[in-house]
Coordinates of C-alpha atoms in Angstrom, one line a residue:
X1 CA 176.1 141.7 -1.5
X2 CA 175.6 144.9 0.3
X3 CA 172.6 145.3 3.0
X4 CA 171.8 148.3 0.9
X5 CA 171.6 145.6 -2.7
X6 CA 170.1 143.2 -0.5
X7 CA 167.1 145.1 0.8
X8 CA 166.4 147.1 -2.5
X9 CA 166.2 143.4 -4.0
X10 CA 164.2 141.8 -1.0
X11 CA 161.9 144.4 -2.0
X12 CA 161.5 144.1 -5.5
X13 CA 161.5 140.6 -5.2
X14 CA 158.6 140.4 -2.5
X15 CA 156.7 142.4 -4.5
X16 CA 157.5 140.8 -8.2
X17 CA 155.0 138.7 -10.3
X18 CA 156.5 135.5 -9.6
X19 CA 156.5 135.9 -5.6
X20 CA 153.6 137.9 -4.6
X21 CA 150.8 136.1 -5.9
X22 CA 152.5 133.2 -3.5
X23 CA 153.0 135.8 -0.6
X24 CA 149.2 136.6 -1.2
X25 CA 148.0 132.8 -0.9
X26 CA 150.0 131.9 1.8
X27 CA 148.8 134.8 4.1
X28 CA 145.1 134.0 2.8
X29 CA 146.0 130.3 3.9
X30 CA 147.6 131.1 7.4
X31 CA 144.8 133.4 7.9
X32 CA 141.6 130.4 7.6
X33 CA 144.2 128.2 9.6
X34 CA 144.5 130.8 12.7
X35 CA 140.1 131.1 12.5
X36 CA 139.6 127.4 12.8
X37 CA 139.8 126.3 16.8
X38 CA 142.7 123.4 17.2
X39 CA 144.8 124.4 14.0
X40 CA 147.6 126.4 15.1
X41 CA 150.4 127.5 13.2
X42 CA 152.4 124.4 13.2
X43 CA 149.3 122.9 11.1
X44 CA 149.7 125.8 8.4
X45 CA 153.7 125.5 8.4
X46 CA 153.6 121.9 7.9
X47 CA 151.2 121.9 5.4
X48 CA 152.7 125.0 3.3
X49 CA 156.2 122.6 3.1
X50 CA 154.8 120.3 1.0
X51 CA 154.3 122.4 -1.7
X52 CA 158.0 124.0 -2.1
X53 CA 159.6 121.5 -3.8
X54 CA 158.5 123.0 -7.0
X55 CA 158.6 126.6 -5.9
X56 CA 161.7 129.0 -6.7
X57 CA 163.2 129.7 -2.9
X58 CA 162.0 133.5 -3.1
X59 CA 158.2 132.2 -3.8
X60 CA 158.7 129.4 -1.4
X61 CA 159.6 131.7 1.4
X62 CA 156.9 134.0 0.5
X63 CA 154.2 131.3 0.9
X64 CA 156.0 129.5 4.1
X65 CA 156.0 132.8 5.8
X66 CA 152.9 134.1 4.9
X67 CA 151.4 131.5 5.9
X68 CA 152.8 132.0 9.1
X69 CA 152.8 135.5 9.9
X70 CA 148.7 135.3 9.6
X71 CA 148.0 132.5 11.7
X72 CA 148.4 135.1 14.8
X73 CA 145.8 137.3 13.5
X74 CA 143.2 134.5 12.6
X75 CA 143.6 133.1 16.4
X76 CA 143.1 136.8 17.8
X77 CA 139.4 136.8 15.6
X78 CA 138.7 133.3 17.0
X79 CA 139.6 134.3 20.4
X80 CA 137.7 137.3 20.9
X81 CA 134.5 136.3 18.9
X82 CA 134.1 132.6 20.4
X83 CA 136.1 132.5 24.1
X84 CA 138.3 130.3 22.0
X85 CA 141.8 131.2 20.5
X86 CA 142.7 129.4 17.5
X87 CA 146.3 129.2 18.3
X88 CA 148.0 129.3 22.0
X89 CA 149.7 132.3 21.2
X90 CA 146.5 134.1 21.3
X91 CA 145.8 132.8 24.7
X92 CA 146.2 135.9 26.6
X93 CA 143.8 137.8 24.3
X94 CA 141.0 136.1 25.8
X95 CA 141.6 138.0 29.4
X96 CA 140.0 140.9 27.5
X97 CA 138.9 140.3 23.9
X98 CA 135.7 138.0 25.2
X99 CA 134.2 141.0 27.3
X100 CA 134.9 143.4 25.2
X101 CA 132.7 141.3 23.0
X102 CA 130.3 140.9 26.0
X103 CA 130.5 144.5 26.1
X104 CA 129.3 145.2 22.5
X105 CA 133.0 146.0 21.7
X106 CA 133.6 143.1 19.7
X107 CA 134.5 145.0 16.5
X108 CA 136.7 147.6 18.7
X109 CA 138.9 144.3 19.9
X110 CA 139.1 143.0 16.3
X111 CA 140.3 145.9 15.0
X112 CA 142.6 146.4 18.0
X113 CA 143.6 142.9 17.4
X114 CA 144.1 143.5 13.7
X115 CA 146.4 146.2 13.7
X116 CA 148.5 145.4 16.6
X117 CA 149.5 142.3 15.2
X118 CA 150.7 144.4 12.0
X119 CA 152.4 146.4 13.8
X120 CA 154.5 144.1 16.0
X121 CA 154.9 142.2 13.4
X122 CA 156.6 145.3 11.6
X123 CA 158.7 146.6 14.6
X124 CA 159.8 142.7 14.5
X125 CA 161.1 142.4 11.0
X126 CA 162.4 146.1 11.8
X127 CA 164.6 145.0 14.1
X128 CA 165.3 141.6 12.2
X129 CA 166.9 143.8 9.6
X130 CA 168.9 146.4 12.5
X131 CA 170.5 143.4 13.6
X132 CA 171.8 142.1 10.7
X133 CA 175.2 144.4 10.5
X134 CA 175.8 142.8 13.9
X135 CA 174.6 138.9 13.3
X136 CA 177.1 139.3 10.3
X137 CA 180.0 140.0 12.6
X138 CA 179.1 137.5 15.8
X139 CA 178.7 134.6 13.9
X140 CA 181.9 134.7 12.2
X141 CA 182.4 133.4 15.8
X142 CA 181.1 130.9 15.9
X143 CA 182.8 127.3 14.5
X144 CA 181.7 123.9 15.4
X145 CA 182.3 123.9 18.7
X146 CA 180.5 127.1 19.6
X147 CA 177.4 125.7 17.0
X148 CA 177.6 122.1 19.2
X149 CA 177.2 123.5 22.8
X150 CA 174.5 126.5 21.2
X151 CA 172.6 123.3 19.9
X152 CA 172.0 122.1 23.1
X153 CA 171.2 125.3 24.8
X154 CA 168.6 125.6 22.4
X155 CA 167.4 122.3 23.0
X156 CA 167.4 123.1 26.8
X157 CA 165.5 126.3 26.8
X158 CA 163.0 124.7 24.4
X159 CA 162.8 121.9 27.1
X160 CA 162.7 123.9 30.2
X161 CA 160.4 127.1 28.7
X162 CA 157.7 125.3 27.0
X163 CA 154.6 124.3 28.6
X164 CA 155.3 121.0 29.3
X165 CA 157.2 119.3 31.9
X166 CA 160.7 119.5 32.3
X167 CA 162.0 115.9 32.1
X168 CA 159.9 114.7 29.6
X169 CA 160.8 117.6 27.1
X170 CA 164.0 117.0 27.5
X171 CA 163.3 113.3 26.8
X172 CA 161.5 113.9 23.4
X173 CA 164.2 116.3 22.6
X174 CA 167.0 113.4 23.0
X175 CA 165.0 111.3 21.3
X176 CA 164.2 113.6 18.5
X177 CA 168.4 113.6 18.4
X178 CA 168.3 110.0 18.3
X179 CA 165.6 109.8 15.5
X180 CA 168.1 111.8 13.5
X181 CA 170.8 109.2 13.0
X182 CA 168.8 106.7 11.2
X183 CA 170.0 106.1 7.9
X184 CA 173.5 106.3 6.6
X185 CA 176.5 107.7 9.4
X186 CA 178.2 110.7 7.7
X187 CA 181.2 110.1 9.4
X188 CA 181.6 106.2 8.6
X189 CA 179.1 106.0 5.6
X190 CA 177.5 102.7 7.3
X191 CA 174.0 102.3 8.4
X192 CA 172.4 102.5 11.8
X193 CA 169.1 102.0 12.9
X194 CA 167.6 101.2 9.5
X195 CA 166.4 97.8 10.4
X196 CA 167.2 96.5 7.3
X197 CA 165.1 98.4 5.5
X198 CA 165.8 100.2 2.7
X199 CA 163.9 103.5 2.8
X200 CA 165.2 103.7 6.0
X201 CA 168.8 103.9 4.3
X202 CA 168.1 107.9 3.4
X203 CA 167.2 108.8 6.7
X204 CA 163.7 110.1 8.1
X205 CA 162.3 112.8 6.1
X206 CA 161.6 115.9 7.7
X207 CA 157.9 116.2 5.7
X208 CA 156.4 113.0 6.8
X209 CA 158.0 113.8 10.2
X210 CA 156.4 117.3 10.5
X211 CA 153.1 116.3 9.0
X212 CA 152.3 113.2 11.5
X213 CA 153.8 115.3 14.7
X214 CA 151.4 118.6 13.9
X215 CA 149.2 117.7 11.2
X216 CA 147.6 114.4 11.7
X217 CA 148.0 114.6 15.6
X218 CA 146.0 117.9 15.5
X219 CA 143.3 115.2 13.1
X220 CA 143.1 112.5 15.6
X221 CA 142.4 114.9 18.4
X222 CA 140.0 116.9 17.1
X223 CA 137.9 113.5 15.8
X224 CA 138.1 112.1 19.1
X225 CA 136.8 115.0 20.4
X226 CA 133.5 115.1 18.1
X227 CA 131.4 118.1 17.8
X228 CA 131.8 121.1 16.1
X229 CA 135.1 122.8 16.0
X230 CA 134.0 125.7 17.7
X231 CA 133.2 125.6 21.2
X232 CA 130.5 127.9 22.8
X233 CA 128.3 130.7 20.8
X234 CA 129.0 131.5 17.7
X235 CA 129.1 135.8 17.4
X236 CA 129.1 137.0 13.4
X237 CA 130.2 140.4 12.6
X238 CA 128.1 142.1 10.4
X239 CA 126.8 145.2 9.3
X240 CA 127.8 148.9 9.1
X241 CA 128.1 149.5 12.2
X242 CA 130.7 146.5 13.1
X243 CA 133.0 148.1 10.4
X244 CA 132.4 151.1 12.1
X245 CA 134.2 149.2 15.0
X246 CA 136.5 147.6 13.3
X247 CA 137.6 150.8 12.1
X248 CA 137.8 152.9 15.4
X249 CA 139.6 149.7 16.7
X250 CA 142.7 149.8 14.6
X251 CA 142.9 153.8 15.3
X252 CA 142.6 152.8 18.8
X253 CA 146.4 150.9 18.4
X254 CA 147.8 153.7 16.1
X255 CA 146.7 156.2 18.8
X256 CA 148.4 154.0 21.5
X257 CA 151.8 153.9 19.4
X258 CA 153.9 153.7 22.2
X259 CA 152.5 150.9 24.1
X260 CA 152.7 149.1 20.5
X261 CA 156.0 149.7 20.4
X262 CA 157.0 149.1 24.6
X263 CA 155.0 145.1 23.9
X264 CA 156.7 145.0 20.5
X265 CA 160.3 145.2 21.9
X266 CA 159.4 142.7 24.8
X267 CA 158.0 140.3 22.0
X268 CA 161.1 140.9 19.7
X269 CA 163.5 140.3 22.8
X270 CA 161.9 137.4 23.8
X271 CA 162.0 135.8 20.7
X272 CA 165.9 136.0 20.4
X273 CA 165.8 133.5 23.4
X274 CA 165.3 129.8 22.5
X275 CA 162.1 128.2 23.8
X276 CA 160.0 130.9 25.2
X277 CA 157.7 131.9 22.2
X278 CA 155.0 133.7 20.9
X279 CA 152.4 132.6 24.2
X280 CA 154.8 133.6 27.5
X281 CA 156.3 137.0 25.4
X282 CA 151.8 138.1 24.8
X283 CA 151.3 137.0 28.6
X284 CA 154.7 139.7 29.8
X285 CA 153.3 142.3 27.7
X286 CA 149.5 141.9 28.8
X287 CA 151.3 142.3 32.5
X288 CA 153.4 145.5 30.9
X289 CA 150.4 146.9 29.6
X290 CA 148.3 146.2 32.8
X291 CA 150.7 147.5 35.6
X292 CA 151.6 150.5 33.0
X293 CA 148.0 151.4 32.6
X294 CA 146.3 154.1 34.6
X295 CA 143.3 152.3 34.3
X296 CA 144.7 148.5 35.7
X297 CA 141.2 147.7 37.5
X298 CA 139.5 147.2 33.7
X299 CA 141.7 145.1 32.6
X300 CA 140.5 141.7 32.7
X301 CA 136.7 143.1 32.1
X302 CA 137.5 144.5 28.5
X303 CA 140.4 146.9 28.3
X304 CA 142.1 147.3 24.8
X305 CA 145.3 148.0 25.9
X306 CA 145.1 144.1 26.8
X307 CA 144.3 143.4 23.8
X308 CA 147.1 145.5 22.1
X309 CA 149.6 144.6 23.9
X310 CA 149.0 141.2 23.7
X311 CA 148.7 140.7 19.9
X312 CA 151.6 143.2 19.6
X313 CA 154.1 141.3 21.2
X314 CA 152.6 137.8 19.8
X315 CA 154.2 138.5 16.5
X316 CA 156.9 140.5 17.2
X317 CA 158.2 137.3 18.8
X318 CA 159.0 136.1 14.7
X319 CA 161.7 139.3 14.0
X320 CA 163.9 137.9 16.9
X321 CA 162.9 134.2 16.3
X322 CA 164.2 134.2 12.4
X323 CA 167.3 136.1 13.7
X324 CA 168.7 132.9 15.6
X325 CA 167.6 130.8 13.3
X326 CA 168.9 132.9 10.1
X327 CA 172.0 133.4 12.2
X328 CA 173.2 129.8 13.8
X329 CA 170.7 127.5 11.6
X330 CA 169.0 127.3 15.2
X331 CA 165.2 127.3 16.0
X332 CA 164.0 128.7 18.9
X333 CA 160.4 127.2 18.5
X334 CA 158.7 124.6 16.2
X335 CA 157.7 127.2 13.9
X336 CA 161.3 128.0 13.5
X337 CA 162.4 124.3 12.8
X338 CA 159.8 123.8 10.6
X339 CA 160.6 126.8 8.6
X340 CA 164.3 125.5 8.4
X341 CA 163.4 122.6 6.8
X342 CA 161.7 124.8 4.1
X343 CA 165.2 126.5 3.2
X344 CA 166.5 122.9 3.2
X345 CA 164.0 122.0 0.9
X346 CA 164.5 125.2 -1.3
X347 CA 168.4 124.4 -1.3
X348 CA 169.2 127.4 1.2
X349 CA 171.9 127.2 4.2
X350 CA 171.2 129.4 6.9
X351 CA 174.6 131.1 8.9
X352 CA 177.5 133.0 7.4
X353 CA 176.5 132.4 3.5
X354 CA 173.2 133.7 4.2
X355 CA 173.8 136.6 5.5
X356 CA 177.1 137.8 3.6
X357 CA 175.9 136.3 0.1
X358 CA 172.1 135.7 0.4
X359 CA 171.0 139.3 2.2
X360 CA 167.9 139.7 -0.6
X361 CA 166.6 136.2 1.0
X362 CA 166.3 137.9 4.7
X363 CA 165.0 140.9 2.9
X364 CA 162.4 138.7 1.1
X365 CA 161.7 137.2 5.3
X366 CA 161.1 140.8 6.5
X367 CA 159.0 142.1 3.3
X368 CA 157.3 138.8 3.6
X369 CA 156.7 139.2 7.2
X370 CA 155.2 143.2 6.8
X371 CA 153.3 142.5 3.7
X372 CA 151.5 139.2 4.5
X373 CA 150.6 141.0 7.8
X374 CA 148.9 143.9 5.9
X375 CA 146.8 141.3 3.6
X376 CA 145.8 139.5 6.8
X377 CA 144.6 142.7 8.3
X378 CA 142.7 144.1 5.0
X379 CA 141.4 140.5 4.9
X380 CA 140.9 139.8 8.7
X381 CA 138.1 143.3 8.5
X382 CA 136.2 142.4 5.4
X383 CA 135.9 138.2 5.9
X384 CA 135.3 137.4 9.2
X385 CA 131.9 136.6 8.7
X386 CA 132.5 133.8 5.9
X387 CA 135.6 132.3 7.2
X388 CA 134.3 132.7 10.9
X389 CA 131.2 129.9 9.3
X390 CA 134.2 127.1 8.9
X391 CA 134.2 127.1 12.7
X392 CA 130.6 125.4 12.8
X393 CA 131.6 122.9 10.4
X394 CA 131.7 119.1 12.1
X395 CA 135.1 117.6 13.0
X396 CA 133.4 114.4 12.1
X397 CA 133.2 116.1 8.0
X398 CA 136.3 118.6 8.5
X399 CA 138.9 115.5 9.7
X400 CA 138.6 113.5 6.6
X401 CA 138.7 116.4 4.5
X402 CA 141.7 117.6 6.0
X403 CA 142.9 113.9 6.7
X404 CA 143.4 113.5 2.9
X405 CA 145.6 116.8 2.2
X406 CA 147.7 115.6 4.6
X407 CA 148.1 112.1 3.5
X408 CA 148.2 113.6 -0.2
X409 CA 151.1 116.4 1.2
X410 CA 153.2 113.2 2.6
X411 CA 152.8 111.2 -0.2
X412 CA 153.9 114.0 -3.0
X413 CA 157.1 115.2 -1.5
X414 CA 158.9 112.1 -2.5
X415 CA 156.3 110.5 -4.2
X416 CA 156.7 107.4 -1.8
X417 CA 154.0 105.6 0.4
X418 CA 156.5 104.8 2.8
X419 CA 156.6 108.3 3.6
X420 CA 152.5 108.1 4.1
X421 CA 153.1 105.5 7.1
X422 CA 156.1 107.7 8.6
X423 CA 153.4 110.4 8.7
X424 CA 150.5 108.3 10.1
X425 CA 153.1 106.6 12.7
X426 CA 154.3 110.0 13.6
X427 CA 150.9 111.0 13.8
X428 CA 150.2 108.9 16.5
X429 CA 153.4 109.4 18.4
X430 CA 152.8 112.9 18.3
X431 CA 149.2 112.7 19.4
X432 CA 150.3 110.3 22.7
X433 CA 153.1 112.9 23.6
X434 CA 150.5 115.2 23.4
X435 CA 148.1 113.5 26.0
X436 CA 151.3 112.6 28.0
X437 CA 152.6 115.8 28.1
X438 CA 155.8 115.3 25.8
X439 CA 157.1 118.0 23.9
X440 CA 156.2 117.9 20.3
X441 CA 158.5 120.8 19.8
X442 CA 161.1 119.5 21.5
X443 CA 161.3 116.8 19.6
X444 CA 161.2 118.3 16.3
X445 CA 163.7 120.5 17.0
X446 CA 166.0 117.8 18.4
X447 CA 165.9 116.2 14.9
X448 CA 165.9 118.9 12.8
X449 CA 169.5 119.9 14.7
X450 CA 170.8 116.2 14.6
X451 CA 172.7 116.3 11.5
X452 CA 174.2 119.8 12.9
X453 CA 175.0 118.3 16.2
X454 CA 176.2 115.2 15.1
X455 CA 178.9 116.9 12.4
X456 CA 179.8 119.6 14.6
X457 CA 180.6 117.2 17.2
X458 CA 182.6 115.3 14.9
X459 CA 184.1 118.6 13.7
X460 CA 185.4 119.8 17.1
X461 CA 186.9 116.2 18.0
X462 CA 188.7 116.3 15.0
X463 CA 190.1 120.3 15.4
X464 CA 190.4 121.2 19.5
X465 CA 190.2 117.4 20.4
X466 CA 187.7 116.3 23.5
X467 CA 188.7 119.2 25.5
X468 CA 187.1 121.7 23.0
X469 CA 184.1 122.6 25.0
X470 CA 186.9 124.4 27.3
X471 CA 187.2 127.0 25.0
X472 CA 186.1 130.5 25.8
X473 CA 182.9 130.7 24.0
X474 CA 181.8 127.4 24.4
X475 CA 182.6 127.0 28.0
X476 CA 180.6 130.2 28.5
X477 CA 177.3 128.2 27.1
X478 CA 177.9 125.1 28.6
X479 CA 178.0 127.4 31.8
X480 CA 174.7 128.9 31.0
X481 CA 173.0 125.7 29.9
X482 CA 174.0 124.3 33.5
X483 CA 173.3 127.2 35.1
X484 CA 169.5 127.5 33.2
X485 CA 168.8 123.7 34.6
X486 CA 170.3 124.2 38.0
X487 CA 167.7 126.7 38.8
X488 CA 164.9 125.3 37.2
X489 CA 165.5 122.5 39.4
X490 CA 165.6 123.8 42.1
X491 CA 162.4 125.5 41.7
X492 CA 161.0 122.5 41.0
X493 CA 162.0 121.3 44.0
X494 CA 161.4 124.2 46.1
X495 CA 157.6 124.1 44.9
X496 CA 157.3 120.1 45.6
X497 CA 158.6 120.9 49.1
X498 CA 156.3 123.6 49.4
X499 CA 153.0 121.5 48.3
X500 CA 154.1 119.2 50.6
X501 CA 154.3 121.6 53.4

């Protein structure tokens, strides 16, 4: 299939009876998730999965990533109107989106918000689609050997960029590699870790798994925590003269095109790179935008261009993001892994066949991508007053509301209880990793690449023998990956010394 077939299909597809009415509910979905204070996008992602084993793959990926491409946009609203961003991408938005607010501008930065997501989340799925000619020729590079050592880069940058320490990400993410080989080997077809048990025979699966991690960890947290889910004063938008705001807002962003586009292309690079994410890519940009500005001493006292540039980047991140994943069947974030265990689940492989025989599926990604941001903006003008009321709602009634979706979600995707006690047990783990500052992402992305890392291994032993990572490409990112840690390090050390100082 042609790129030219492939995107005039995308399109149609996206846009068909039997995907967009999915595309539409998903973005709704990711939209109330973003609002809500201590549901991020993991939450919405991991609940979206449960319901694609009966969806075909083009309305599965329409949901999964419409969910997703709105949770940005709902955290921005949340951010601005309550000092409180619903997701940590949208952390940098509240340098400038709260006094703005303070300011009487709080429609102006919604608006702002609104459309700068849309478009960076355009130029991202823009340049998703420019890079395709070019992913389709570098990964006919890569074999086993290169996929093994680019498995634990990933891993590595994942570890070293997030937000939590070092050794302990890399920790969870060798223990997320670990968690993979329960079940049957593939190389020996004997079992390993099951202890004895049967339903252990199959593996872990990657549902319960994603659920307890995100889902019921996010639960636990937020019902130990009591109160309302939204902290401080609550601000509703209303009236004439807020859509009046709104309005001016979003020609505020159009008007400041090429600043879009400048935070758009830092997003989209930054996304290509394992591990860095939608949060450090808004917090470059907000610098761009600020030392760029000829008006740098507003900025932290309600500026829009630190509002655009923020939310523009934020969600241009996802363009360069799906690229590696599309590419190499490797995520650079959580989001990523859980949205390749959605094409798992809708019977897609990511790599080579993808892109030379499924092009109209990364079509259906980037219309997906455009489109559900353009419901969440038409949506994010016209209902932030009733969804911004969900934020006032008691954890203590919210939890066990949500509690039971999630149990329900675990349950259905193999109609097993079993998989309801991975999920709780999960839950747990992932809320104690969170408190001890493990890597939840790491981890997940750890087993989500074990059955890669395992065969490739196996794969490269069998064709170069044990000296394979001495090949050209793969020495080259063992390099790196050494190089990466090296310095890391040592600026660990080099600050401990200095504290000590």
């Amino acid at each position: 299939m042609t790129i030219v077939d492939g995107m005039t299909s995308g399109f149609f597809q996206a846009i068909s009876i039997g995907v967009l009415p999915y595309l539409f509910s998903g973005a709704i979905f990711g939209l109330a998730i973003g609002i809500i204070p201590g549901l991020s996008g993991h939450f919405a992602m991991a609940m979206a999965v449960t319901f694609l084993y009966s969806m075909e793959p083009g309305a599965g990926i329409a949901f999964l990533l419409g969910a997703h491409s709105t949770v940005a946009q709902g955290g921005g609203l949340t951010a601005i109107l309550f000092s409180t961003p619903g997701t940590g991408q949208n952390a940098a938005t509240l340098l400038d989106g709260p006094p703005m607010r303070d300011n009487g501008q709080a429609g102006v930065a919604v608006g702002a918000a609104l459309a700068s997501c849309f478009l960076g989340a355009s130029f991202g799925a823009i340049a998703l689609a420019l890079l395709i000619p070019v992913l389709k020729d570098v990964v006919l590079f890569f074999g086993p050997p290169e996929i093994f050592v680019l498995a634990f880069l990933a891993l590595t940058f994942v570890a070293v960029l997030g937000k939590e320490d070092m050794t302990r990400s890399l920790i969870a993410a060798l223990f997320g590699l670990l968690l993979a080989m329960i079940g049957v080997d593939n190389v020996t077809n004997t079992e390993r870790f099951t202890l004895g048990s049967s339903d252990l025979a199959d593996g872990l699966s990657l549902v319960p798994v994603i659920l307890g991690l995100f889902a019921v960890a996010e639960m636990v947290e937020l019902w130990l925590r009591g109160g309302s889910l939204a902290k401080g004063t609550t601000i509703a938008l209303s009236g004439r003269e807020t859509q009046k705001q709104i309005f001016y807002g979003i020609g505020l962003a159009f008007r400041r095109w090429w600043l879009v586009l400048r935070c758009s292309a830092i997003g989209t690079v930054m996304g290509l790179i394992p591990g860095l994410g939608s949060a450090p890519a808004a917090f470059v940009a907000y610098g761009h935008a600020k030392q760029t500005s000829k008006d740098k001493e507003s900025f932290g006292k309600g500026n829009v261009e630190g509002v655009i540039g923020a939310e523009a980047a934020n969600d241009a991140v996802e363009g360069g993001a799906l690229a590696s994943t599309i590419a190499f069947g490797i995520p650079g974030s959580s989001s990523m892994a859980i949205l390749l265990s959605g094409l798992f689940i809708l019977g897609l492989e990511t790599g080579p066949q993808m892109l030379n025989d499924k092009v109209d599926i990364v079509f259906i990604m980037i219309f997906t991508i455009i489109i559900g941001n353009l419901i969440g903006t038409i949506f994010g003008m016209f209902l932030v007053n009733p969804l911004s009321r969900a934020t006032s709602i008691r954890a203590s009634m919210m939890v066990p509301v949500l509690l039971s979706i999630i149990v329900t979600g675990a349950y259905a995707s193999e109609s097993s209880l079993f998989d309801v006690g991975i999920a709780l047990v999960f839950g747990m783990i992932g809320f104690l990793m969170k408190i001890l500052n493990y890597s939840r992402a790491a981890l997940l992305i750890g087993f989500v690449l074990g059955f890669a890392v395992e065969k490739n291994l196996y794969l490269s032993l069998l064709i170069d023998g044990p000296l394979f990572f001495l090949e050209p490409i793969p020495l080259t990112l063992c390099l790196i990956t050494i190089g990466f840690l090296a310095i890391n390090i040592y600026g660990i050390i080099r600050d401990r010394q200095r504290s000590k100082a």
